[in-house]
Short mmCIF file of C-alpha atoms in Angstrom, two decimals:
data_model
loop_
_atom_site.label_atom_id
_atom_site.label_comp_id
_atom_site.label_asym_id
_atom_site.label_seq_id
_atom_site.Cartn_x
_atom_site.Cartn_y
_atom_site.Cartn_z
CA MET A 1 -22.07 -46.46 -12.02
CA ALA A 2 -20.75 -48.22 -8.92
CA ALA A 3 -22.49 -51.47 -9.89
CA ILE A 4 -21.10 -51.30 -13.42
CA ALA A 5 -17.60 -50.67 -12.06
CA MET A 6 -17.84 -53.68 -9.73
CA LYS A 7 -19.06 -55.91 -12.56
CA ALA A 8 -16.33 -54.69 -14.90
CA SER A 9 -13.62 -55.44 -12.32
CA ARG A 10 -14.56 -59.14 -12.45
CA LEU A 11 -14.28 -59.42 -16.25
CA SER A 12 -11.54 -61.68 -17.58
CA THR A 13 -9.60 -61.42 -20.84
CA GLN A 14 -11.83 -64.15 -22.31
CA ASP A 15 -14.95 -62.11 -21.41
CA LEU A 16 -13.57 -59.06 -23.21
CA HIS A 17 -12.68 -61.16 -26.27
CA SER A 18 -16.21 -62.61 -26.37
CA PHE A 19 -17.71 -59.14 -26.06
CA ASN A 20 -15.57 -57.90 -28.97
CA LEU A 21 -16.75 -60.79 -31.17
CA TYR A 22 -20.35 -59.99 -30.26
CA LEU A 23 -19.90 -56.36 -31.37
CA GLU A 24 -18.36 -57.46 -34.68
CA LYS A 25 -21.27 -59.81 -35.44
CA ASN A 26 -23.89 -57.18 -34.50
CA SER A 27 -22.31 -54.04 -35.93
CA THR A 28 -25.47 -53.09 -37.82
CA SER A 29 -27.65 -53.25 -34.71
CA LEU A 30 -25.03 -51.34 -32.75
CA THR A 31 -24.88 -48.64 -35.43
CA MET A 32 -28.69 -48.27 -35.45
CA PHE A 33 -28.74 -48.07 -31.67
CA THR A 34 -26.02 -45.41 -31.66
CA ILE A 35 -27.79 -43.35 -34.33
CA SER A 36 -31.09 -43.58 -32.41
CA LEU A 37 -29.35 -42.54 -29.21
CA ILE A 38 -27.72 -39.52 -30.90
CA LEU A 39 -30.99 -38.56 -32.61
CA GLY A 40 -32.93 -38.83 -29.36
CA TRP A 41 -30.35 -36.75 -27.50
CA THR A 42 -30.39 -34.12 -30.26
CA LEU A 43 -34.19 -33.89 -30.16
CA TYR A 44 -34.08 -33.53 -26.38
CA ILE A 45 -31.52 -30.73 -26.57
CA MET A 46 -33.54 -28.93 -29.24
CA ASN A 47 -36.90 -29.21 -27.49
CA ARG A 48 -36.07 -28.86 -23.80
CA PRO A 49 -37.27 -25.61 -22.17
CA LYS A 50 -34.78 -22.86 -22.72
CA PRO A 51 -33.51 -21.11 -19.58
CA VAL A 52 -34.73 -17.53 -19.14
CA TYR A 53 -32.26 -15.14 -17.54
CA LEU A 54 -32.96 -11.76 -16.00
CA VAL A 55 -30.03 -9.68 -17.20
CA ASP A 56 -31.06 -6.52 -15.31
CA PHE A 57 -34.06 -4.42 -14.35
CA CYS A 58 -34.64 -0.77 -13.46
CA CYS A 59 -37.40 1.01 -11.59
CA TYR A 60 -38.41 4.58 -12.37
CA LEU A 61 -37.57 7.23 -9.77
CA PRO A 62 -39.78 10.31 -10.31
CA PRO A 63 -38.29 13.79 -9.88
CA SER A 64 -38.40 15.24 -6.37
CA ASN A 65 -40.85 18.00 -7.36
CA LEU A 66 -43.60 15.36 -7.66
CA LYS A 67 -43.36 14.32 -4.00
CA VAL A 68 -46.44 14.76 -1.82
CA SER A 69 -47.20 14.40 1.87
CA VAL A 70 -50.56 13.56 3.42
CA LYS A 71 -50.87 17.18 4.53
CA LYS A 72 -50.24 18.46 1.01
CA ILE A 73 -52.72 16.00 -0.48
CA MET A 74 -55.47 17.04 1.92
CA SER A 75 -54.75 20.73 1.29
CA HIS A 76 -54.92 20.08 -2.45
CA VAL A 77 -58.20 18.16 -2.09
CA ARG A 78 -59.82 21.01 -0.15
CA VAL A 79 -58.82 23.54 -2.83
CA ILE A 80 -60.24 21.24 -5.52
CA ARG A 81 -63.48 21.08 -3.55
CA GLU A 82 -63.68 24.84 -3.18
CA GLN A 83 -63.04 25.35 -6.90
CA GLY A 84 -65.98 23.08 -7.71
CA MET A 85 -63.94 20.33 -9.40
CA TRP A 86 -65.30 17.76 -6.93
CA ALA A 87 -68.84 16.40 -7.34
CA LYS A 88 -71.13 18.37 -5.04
CA THR A 89 -72.79 16.66 -2.09
CA GLY A 90 -73.73 17.50 1.46
CA GLU A 91 -71.28 14.90 2.77
CA HIS A 92 -68.06 16.62 1.72
CA ASP A 93 -66.75 17.14 5.26
CA TYR A 94 -67.47 13.52 6.10
CA LEU A 95 -65.73 12.36 2.93
CA MET A 96 -62.69 14.54 3.67
CA ASP A 97 -62.38 12.88 7.05
CA PHE A 98 -62.73 9.48 5.38
CA VAL A 99 -59.97 10.21 2.84
CA GLU A 100 -57.63 11.59 5.51
CA LYS A 101 -58.21 8.56 7.72
CA ILE A 102 -57.45 6.17 4.83
CA LEU A 103 -54.24 8.08 3.99
CA GLU A 104 -53.05 8.05 7.60
CA ARG A 105 -53.71 4.31 8.01
CA SER A 106 -52.59 3.20 4.56
CA GLY A 107 -48.94 2.60 5.37
CA LEU A 108 -47.84 5.22 2.81
CA GLY A 109 -45.16 7.69 3.84
CA GLN A 110 -44.78 11.43 3.34
CA GLU A 111 -42.67 11.28 0.14
CA THR A 112 -44.69 9.34 -2.41
CA TYR A 113 -45.20 10.70 -5.93
CA ILE A 114 -48.22 11.87 -7.90
CA PRO A 115 -48.07 13.00 -11.56
CA GLU A 116 -47.49 16.57 -12.64
CA GLY A 117 -51.04 17.04 -13.91
CA LEU A 118 -52.48 16.39 -10.44
CA HIS A 119 -50.16 18.95 -8.85
CA CYS A 120 -51.73 21.64 -11.02
CA LEU A 121 -54.75 23.75 -10.11
CA PRO A 122 -57.06 23.33 -11.84
CA LEU A 123 -56.25 19.66 -12.41
CA GLU A 124 -54.94 18.68 -15.83
CA GLN A 125 -56.56 15.30 -16.44
CA THR A 126 -56.04 15.47 -20.19
CA MET A 127 -54.90 12.86 -22.68
CA ALA A 128 -51.71 14.88 -23.17
CA GLY A 129 -51.04 14.90 -19.42
CA SER A 130 -51.73 11.18 -19.13
CA ARG A 131 -49.51 10.39 -22.07
CA LYS A 132 -46.70 12.54 -20.61
CA GLU A 133 -46.90 10.76 -17.26
CA THR A 134 -46.71 7.30 -18.78
CA THR A 135 -44.07 8.24 -21.37
CA ASP A 136 -41.82 9.75 -18.69
CA VAL A 137 -42.13 6.60 -16.58
CA ILE A 138 -41.60 3.92 -19.22
CA LEU A 139 -38.87 5.74 -21.16
CA GLY A 140 -37.07 6.66 -17.93
CA ALA A 141 -36.99 3.01 -16.84
CA VAL A 142 -36.06 1.67 -20.31
CA ASP A 143 -33.28 4.27 -20.74
CA ASN A 144 -31.67 3.09 -17.51
CA VAL A 145 -31.91 -0.64 -18.23
CA LEU A 146 -30.41 -0.19 -21.72
CA ARG A 147 -27.64 2.01 -20.31
CA ASN A 148 -26.84 -0.47 -17.54
CA THR A 149 -26.71 -3.52 -19.81
CA GLY A 150 -25.17 -1.94 -22.90
CA ILE A 151 -27.73 -3.73 -25.07
CA SER A 152 -28.51 -2.20 -28.45
CA PRO A 153 -32.25 -1.66 -29.03
CA SER A 154 -31.87 -3.54 -32.32
CA ASP A 155 -31.01 -6.71 -30.35
CA ILE A 156 -34.44 -6.78 -28.69
CA GLY A 157 -36.75 -9.25 -30.41
CA ILE A 158 -39.67 -9.31 -27.94
CA LEU A 159 -41.50 -6.43 -26.25
CA VAL A 160 -44.28 -6.85 -23.66
CA VAL A 161 -45.87 -3.78 -22.04
CA ASN A 162 -48.63 -3.83 -19.43
CA SER A 163 -50.78 -0.94 -18.22
CA SER A 164 -54.20 -1.70 -16.83
CA THR A 165 -56.34 1.42 -17.28
CA PHE A 166 -54.44 3.63 -19.74
CA ASN A 167 -54.18 2.23 -23.25
CA PRO A 168 -54.02 5.01 -25.88
CA THR A 169 -53.58 4.72 -29.63
CA PRO A 170 -50.83 4.30 -30.76
CA SER A 171 -50.19 1.79 -27.98
CA LEU A 172 -47.60 2.13 -25.22
CA ALA A 173 -45.61 -0.64 -26.90
CA THR A 174 -45.57 1.41 -30.11
CA ILE A 175 -44.27 4.45 -28.19
CA ILE A 176 -41.25 2.34 -27.18
CA VAL A 177 -40.80 0.94 -30.68
CA ASN A 178 -40.81 4.47 -32.11
CA LYS A 179 -38.54 6.00 -29.47
CA TYR A 180 -35.80 3.34 -29.70
CA LYS A 181 -36.32 2.46 -33.38
CA LEU A 182 -36.80 -1.23 -32.63
CA ARG A 183 -36.61 -3.61 -35.55
CA ASP A 184 -39.49 -4.23 -37.94
CA ASN A 185 -40.05 -7.87 -36.94
CA ILE A 186 -40.33 -7.12 -33.20
CA LYS A 187 -42.83 -9.37 -31.43
CA SER A 188 -44.71 -6.71 -29.42
CA LEU A 189 -47.69 -7.08 -27.11
CA ASN A 190 -49.64 -4.50 -25.10
CA LEU A 191 -51.52 -5.97 -22.11
CA GLY A 192 -54.41 -3.88 -20.78
CA GLY A 193 -57.05 -4.19 -18.08
CA MET A 194 -55.27 -6.96 -16.17
CA GLY A 195 -54.77 -5.19 -12.85
CA CYS A 196 -51.91 -5.19 -10.38
CA SER A 197 -50.88 -8.78 -11.11
CA ALA A 198 -50.12 -8.03 -14.77
CA GLY A 199 -46.38 -7.65 -14.13
CA VAL A 200 -46.05 -11.40 -13.53
CA ILE A 201 -48.36 -12.09 -16.50
CA ALA A 202 -46.02 -10.03 -18.71
CA ILE A 203 -43.03 -12.06 -17.48
CA ASP A 204 -44.89 -15.30 -18.20
CA VAL A 205 -45.83 -14.13 -21.72
CA ALA A 206 -42.22 -13.12 -22.41
CA LYS A 207 -41.03 -16.50 -21.10
CA SER A 208 -43.35 -18.32 -23.52
CA LEU A 209 -42.14 -16.23 -26.46
CA LEU A 210 -38.51 -16.83 -25.50
CA GLN A 211 -39.15 -20.59 -25.79
CA VAL A 212 -40.09 -20.09 -29.45
CA HIS A 213 -37.70 -17.38 -30.63
CA ARG A 214 -34.05 -18.29 -30.22
CA ASN A 215 -31.08 -16.13 -29.25
CA THR A 216 -32.88 -12.90 -28.45
CA TYR A 217 -33.77 -10.46 -25.71
CA ALA A 218 -37.20 -9.68 -24.30
CA LEU A 219 -38.02 -6.28 -22.81
CA VAL A 220 -40.86 -6.25 -20.28
CA VAL A 221 -42.27 -2.89 -19.12
CA SER A 222 -44.83 -2.57 -16.30
CA THR A 223 -46.59 0.65 -15.31
CA GLU A 224 -49.90 2.28 -14.42
CA ASN A 225 -51.36 5.71 -15.08
CA ILE A 226 -52.64 7.97 -12.30
CA THR A 227 -53.50 11.18 -14.17
CA GLN A 228 -56.67 9.99 -15.90
CA ASN A 229 -57.75 7.71 -13.09
CA LEU A 230 -58.13 10.18 -10.24
CA TYR A 231 -61.71 9.74 -9.01
CA LEU A 232 -63.58 12.96 -8.10
CA GLY A 233 -66.86 11.49 -6.93
CA ASN A 234 -68.35 10.58 -3.58
CA ASN A 235 -68.36 6.79 -3.62
CA LYS A 236 -66.20 5.66 -0.68
CA SER A 237 -65.21 2.42 -2.35
CA MET A 238 -63.87 4.32 -5.36
CA LEU A 239 -62.07 6.90 -3.22
CA VAL A 240 -59.83 4.22 -1.70
CA THR A 241 -57.79 3.87 -4.91
CA ASN A 242 -57.03 7.62 -4.85
CA CYS A 243 -55.37 7.13 -1.49
CA LEU A 244 -53.16 4.19 -2.44
CA PHE A 245 -51.97 4.44 -6.05
CA ARG A 246 -48.86 6.42 -6.97
CA VAL A 247 -46.51 7.00 -9.93
CA GLY A 248 -44.12 4.16 -10.76
CA GLY A 249 -42.91 1.70 -13.38
CA ALA A 250 -40.20 -0.83 -14.16
CA ALA A 251 -38.34 -2.21 -17.17
CA VAL A 252 -36.95 -5.77 -17.15
CA LEU A 253 -34.53 -7.23 -19.69
CA LEU A 254 -34.72 -11.01 -20.19
CA SER A 255 -32.54 -13.28 -22.34
CA ASN A 256 -32.58 -16.90 -23.51
CA MET A 257 -28.94 -16.90 -24.60
CA SER A 258 -26.46 -19.05 -22.67
CA LYS A 259 -23.76 -16.38 -23.07
CA ASP A 260 -25.79 -14.06 -20.80
CA ARG A 261 -25.78 -16.48 -17.86
CA LYS A 262 -22.48 -15.15 -16.55
CA ARG A 263 -23.67 -11.56 -16.27
CA ALA A 264 -27.37 -12.23 -15.50
CA LYS A 265 -28.69 -11.57 -12.03
CA TYR A 266 -31.40 -14.22 -11.87
CA LYS A 267 -32.79 -17.28 -13.61
CA LEU A 268 -36.55 -17.74 -13.93
CA VAL A 269 -37.59 -21.04 -12.33
CA HIS A 270 -41.41 -21.05 -12.27
CA THR A 271 -44.42 -18.92 -13.14
CA VAL A 272 -47.86 -19.84 -11.77
CA ARG A 273 -51.00 -18.04 -12.89
CA VAL A 274 -54.47 -18.43 -11.35
CA HIS A 275 -57.57 -16.74 -12.83
CA THR A 276 -60.91 -17.18 -11.04
CA GLY A 277 -62.87 -14.85 -13.32
CA SER A 278 -65.40 -17.60 -14.14
CA ASP A 279 -66.89 -16.94 -10.69
CA ASP A 280 -69.22 -13.90 -10.63
CA ARG A 281 -67.95 -12.63 -7.26
CA SER A 282 -64.35 -12.82 -8.45
CA TYR A 283 -65.26 -11.08 -11.69
CA GLY A 284 -67.01 -8.18 -9.96
CA CYS A 285 -64.85 -7.58 -6.89
CA ALA A 286 -62.78 -4.80 -8.57
CA THR A 287 -64.50 -3.06 -11.47
CA GLN A 288 -63.97 0.18 -13.36
CA GLU A 289 -67.44 1.72 -13.75
CA ASP A 290 -69.60 4.83 -13.44
CA ASP A 291 -70.80 5.93 -10.02
CA GLU A 292 -74.25 7.35 -9.26
CA ASP A 293 -73.22 10.71 -10.75
CA GLY A 294 -71.68 9.26 -13.90
CA LEU A 295 -68.08 9.68 -12.76
CA VAL A 296 -65.69 6.84 -13.59
CA GLY A 297 -63.77 5.07 -10.85
CA VAL A 298 -62.65 1.62 -9.71
CA SER A 299 -65.21 0.08 -7.37
CA LEU A 300 -64.07 -2.43 -4.73
CA SER A 301 -66.75 -4.87 -3.52
CA LYS A 302 -67.16 -6.35 -0.05
CA ASP A 303 -66.31 -9.76 -1.49
CA LEU A 304 -62.73 -8.68 -2.24
CA PRO A 305 -61.05 -10.12 0.93
CA MET A 306 -62.81 -13.48 0.54
CA VAL A 307 -62.06 -13.67 -3.20
CA ALA A 308 -58.41 -12.71 -2.70
CA ALA A 309 -57.96 -15.36 0.01
CA ARG A 310 -59.53 -18.08 -2.15
CA THR A 311 -57.48 -17.18 -5.24
CA LEU A 312 -54.28 -16.99 -3.19
CA LYS A 313 -55.03 -20.43 -1.73
CA ILE A 314 -55.30 -21.94 -5.23
CA ASN A 315 -52.03 -20.31 -6.29
CA ILE A 316 -50.23 -21.60 -3.19
CA ALA A 317 -51.65 -25.11 -3.71
CA THR A 318 -50.32 -25.06 -7.30
CA LEU A 319 -46.91 -23.60 -6.46
CA GLY A 320 -46.27 -25.65 -3.32
CA PRO A 321 -45.53 -29.00 -5.00
CA LEU A 322 -43.06 -27.29 -7.32
CA VAL A 323 -40.92 -25.64 -4.65
CA LEU A 324 -41.47 -27.19 -1.22
CA PRO A 325 -39.14 -29.85 0.25
CA ILE A 326 -40.47 -33.42 0.55
CA ARG A 327 -40.98 -33.10 4.31
CA GLU A 328 -43.43 -30.22 3.90
CA LYS A 329 -45.28 -32.01 1.11
CA LEU A 330 -45.75 -35.09 3.34
CA ARG A 331 -47.03 -32.98 6.24
CA PHE A 332 -49.53 -31.29 3.97
CA PHE A 333 -50.67 -34.64 2.52
CA VAL A 334 -51.11 -36.29 5.93
CA THR A 335 -53.13 -33.32 7.23
CA PHE A 336 -55.27 -33.36 4.09
CA VAL A 337 -56.06 -37.09 4.50
CA ARG A 338 -56.89 -36.68 8.20
CA LYS A 339 -59.20 -33.74 7.48
CA LYS A 340 -60.84 -35.45 4.52
CA PHE A 341 -61.51 -38.86 6.05
CA PHE A 342 -61.19 -38.65 9.84
CA ASP A 343 -61.66 -35.20 11.41
CA PRO A 344 -63.12 -32.35 9.30
CA LYS A 345 -62.46 -29.89 12.13
CA ILE A 346 -58.70 -30.10 11.71
CA LYS A 347 -57.26 -26.89 10.29
CA HIS A 348 -55.55 -26.96 6.91
CA TYR A 349 -51.79 -27.23 7.23
CA MET A 350 -50.01 -24.19 5.86
CA PRO A 351 -46.62 -25.32 4.51
CA ASP A 352 -43.55 -23.41 5.68
CA PHE A 353 -42.58 -21.48 2.56
CA LYS A 354 -39.57 -20.08 4.40
CA LEU A 355 -37.96 -23.46 3.61
CA ALA A 356 -38.48 -22.82 -0.10
CA PHE A 357 -37.59 -19.12 -0.36
CA GLU A 358 -35.14 -16.69 1.17
CA HIS A 359 -36.90 -13.55 -0.11
CA PHE A 360 -40.55 -12.59 -0.58
CA CYS A 361 -41.77 -9.79 -2.87
CA ILE A 362 -45.45 -9.38 -1.96
CA HIS A 363 -47.33 -6.87 -4.08
CA ALA A 364 -47.53 -3.63 -2.10
CA GLY A 365 -51.27 -3.27 -2.65
CA GLY A 366 -51.93 -1.96 0.85
CA ARG A 367 -51.08 -2.47 4.49
CA ALA A 368 -53.93 -4.96 5.05
CA LEU A 369 -52.78 -7.20 2.17
CA ILE A 370 -49.21 -7.35 3.48
CA ASP A 371 -50.47 -7.98 7.03
CA GLU A 372 -52.65 -10.89 5.90
CA LEU A 373 -49.92 -12.60 3.88
CA GLU A 374 -47.41 -12.14 6.68
CA LYS A 375 -49.86 -13.78 9.08
CA ASN A 376 -51.09 -16.61 6.84
CA LEU A 377 -47.67 -17.58 5.49
CA HIS A 378 -46.09 -17.29 8.98
CA LEU A 379 -43.47 -14.83 7.76
CA SER A 380 -41.19 -12.71 9.91
CA PRO A 381 -41.10 -8.89 9.79
CA LEU A 382 -37.81 -9.18 7.86
CA HIS A 383 -39.50 -11.24 5.14
CA VAL A 384 -42.10 -8.53 4.48
CA GLU A 385 -39.77 -5.58 5.08
CA ALA A 386 -39.23 -4.95 1.35
CA SER A 387 -43.00 -4.86 0.75
CA ARG A 388 -43.74 -2.53 3.67
CA MET A 389 -40.93 -0.15 2.81
CA THR A 390 -41.95 -0.05 -0.85
CA LEU A 391 -45.51 0.82 0.16
CA HIS A 392 -44.18 3.51 2.53
CA ARG A 393 -41.72 5.06 0.05
CA PHE A 394 -43.49 4.68 -3.30
CA GLY A 395 -47.09 3.72 -2.51
CA ASN A 396 -49.00 1.19 -4.59
CA THR A 397 -47.31 1.40 -8.00
CA SER A 398 -49.52 -1.44 -9.27
CA SER A 399 -47.81 -4.15 -11.32
CA SER A 400 -44.32 -2.67 -10.87
CA SER A 401 -44.31 -2.79 -7.05
CA ILE A 402 -42.69 -6.25 -6.93
CA TRP A 403 -39.67 -4.81 -8.77
CA TYR A 404 -39.24 -1.92 -6.32
CA GLU A 405 -39.23 -4.59 -3.60
CA LEU A 406 -36.56 -6.64 -5.35
CA ALA A 407 -34.52 -3.45 -5.84
CA TYR A 408 -34.80 -2.79 -2.08
CA THR A 409 -33.47 -6.26 -1.27
CA GLU A 410 -30.53 -5.73 -3.63
CA ALA A 411 -29.80 -2.28 -2.21
CA LYS A 412 -29.64 -3.77 1.29
CA GLY A 413 -27.00 -6.28 0.10
CA ARG A 414 -29.10 -9.28 1.09
CA MET A 415 -29.21 -11.13 -2.24
CA LYS A 416 -26.70 -14.00 -2.23
CA LYS A 417 -25.91 -16.62 -4.86
CA GLY A 418 -28.48 -19.40 -4.80
CA ASP A 419 -31.12 -17.37 -2.95
CA ARG A 420 -34.68 -18.05 -4.12
CA ILE A 421 -37.20 -15.24 -4.59
CA TRP A 422 -41.00 -15.47 -4.65
CA GLN A 423 -42.81 -12.61 -6.35
CA ILE A 424 -46.55 -12.75 -5.74
CA ALA A 425 -49.18 -10.30 -6.98
CA LEU A 426 -52.97 -10.07 -6.89
CA GLY A 427 -55.19 -8.15 -9.27
CA SER A 428 -58.68 -7.62 -10.65
CA GLY A 429 -60.36 -10.42 -12.51
CA PHE A 430 -59.62 -11.96 -9.97
CA LYS A 431 -56.05 -13.14 -10.46
CA CYS A 432 -53.16 -14.29 -8.30
CA ASN A 433 -49.83 -14.79 -10.07
CA SER A 434 -46.43 -15.95 -8.87
CA SER A 435 -42.94 -15.95 -10.32
CA VAL A 436 -39.97 -17.74 -8.78
CA TRP A 437 -36.37 -16.71 -9.42
CA VAL A 438 -32.98 -17.96 -8.25
CA ALA A 439 -29.99 -15.63 -7.84
CA LEU A 440 -27.05 -16.63 -10.06
CA ARG A 441 -24.52 -14.62 -8.04
CA ASN A 442 -24.21 -12.27 -5.10
CA VAL A 443 -26.30 -9.47 -6.57
CA LYS A 444 -25.27 -5.87 -6.13
CA PRO A 445 -27.68 -3.00 -6.85
CA SER A 446 -27.54 -1.64 -10.38
CA ALA A 447 -26.86 1.97 -11.20
CA ASN A 448 -29.91 4.19 -10.75
CA ASN A 449 -31.38 1.94 -8.06
CA PRO A 450 -34.48 3.85 -6.81
CA TRP A 451 -33.41 3.39 -3.18
CA GLU A 452 -29.90 4.79 -3.44
CA ASP A 453 -30.89 8.31 -2.33
CA CYS A 454 -32.85 7.23 0.75
CA LEU A 455 -31.57 3.79 1.77
CA HIS A 456 -30.01 5.20 4.94
CA LYS A 457 -33.53 6.05 6.18
CA TYR A 458 -34.90 2.53 5.80
CA PRO A 459 -36.31 0.45 7.33
CA VAL A 460 -38.54 2.88 9.21
CA GLU A 461 -41.05 2.26 11.95
CA ILE A 462 -44.55 2.64 10.53
CA ASP A 463 -46.90 4.08 13.10
CA ILE A 464 -50.52 3.33 12.18
#
């Protein structure tokens, strides 16, 4: 523009007259050029990726009567054992010690939630109990997000629900369609068996559908069921999931309409999905199967840490070029060349992702997972505070944990306009998925934020 302005300042009256004559003699060519330019611009506008806005989200807060402490859990477990509901073996006392040790070192607090059916004696692991748990969670979250946004259910054109191990008929998506009387041409999907990273997958699926269907809303619901998945056998690997997973769920309302930008909280910038299931060790590191006594549970293999690290590395390598500043990209490239061609002993350079993001929502899968990511990504305790506090307050709520973490950050008043958020989750398969958001304003917590009743207690010191 500066060069054109300088050139134009030197033009004389004769130059302008000559230019006008040229336009008159070539009016046809000029018209064709103008039409082509307008057509090209129109095609670009029509086909460019549509922005996806997060209007609001809500996390489910279970009723206080479902709270459990470690002491109450262990007392409950001993009664279950005495009543003969636990598979018999001579190692019961040893297994009780194992379960108690896992609970005490897990990073979970004394006020997490388990479903109503598991509070009962004898246990009520029925289809009706499982359906009640999941229905309470998803409808509770959806009720709040619709109330907060004022959106009519008839305005929702896309529905994506994910639940890994509980997928009844009719589907969970159909339960929502029936409850809120969603329209007949709703584009609904029910994602099952995709593990703790399915929340990001659901967002990515909704994003893709929002590129195709104009001027509509997408409702994404993430949850997991605990009632039917309590393991009552003696396989240590399968007992670990009993100690970590708790009741939880979230509902997220997305929009591709420009009018919603003003009231939206966030804009979706990137989604990156990595699936290493073609490798046998990745495929088998977390599997739902029968144990030696025919009892169903989720088995965790010894390859899990190695597989998780490798899958995470691929995700980071894919995401890095999209979000990192040029300086970090150059450092990574120089280190890669030196290692590849000059000195193989040089360590890989881990880019400083703190230059790309202000907030990190790391899936609260367990204390060890958060510890490893904090160490490998060189994060500060403040960066992982939301993840640790979510694990302490709500436990591992599977695919919805990243939303409890984002709600924590909002409740603390830390989300400012322009802040970038990295949600990262790992799950069976093996998968590592990331979503990147940018805050469109200084974000205040929505009504019914799950932290509003206990925010004054957090952060807490976690003594392991």
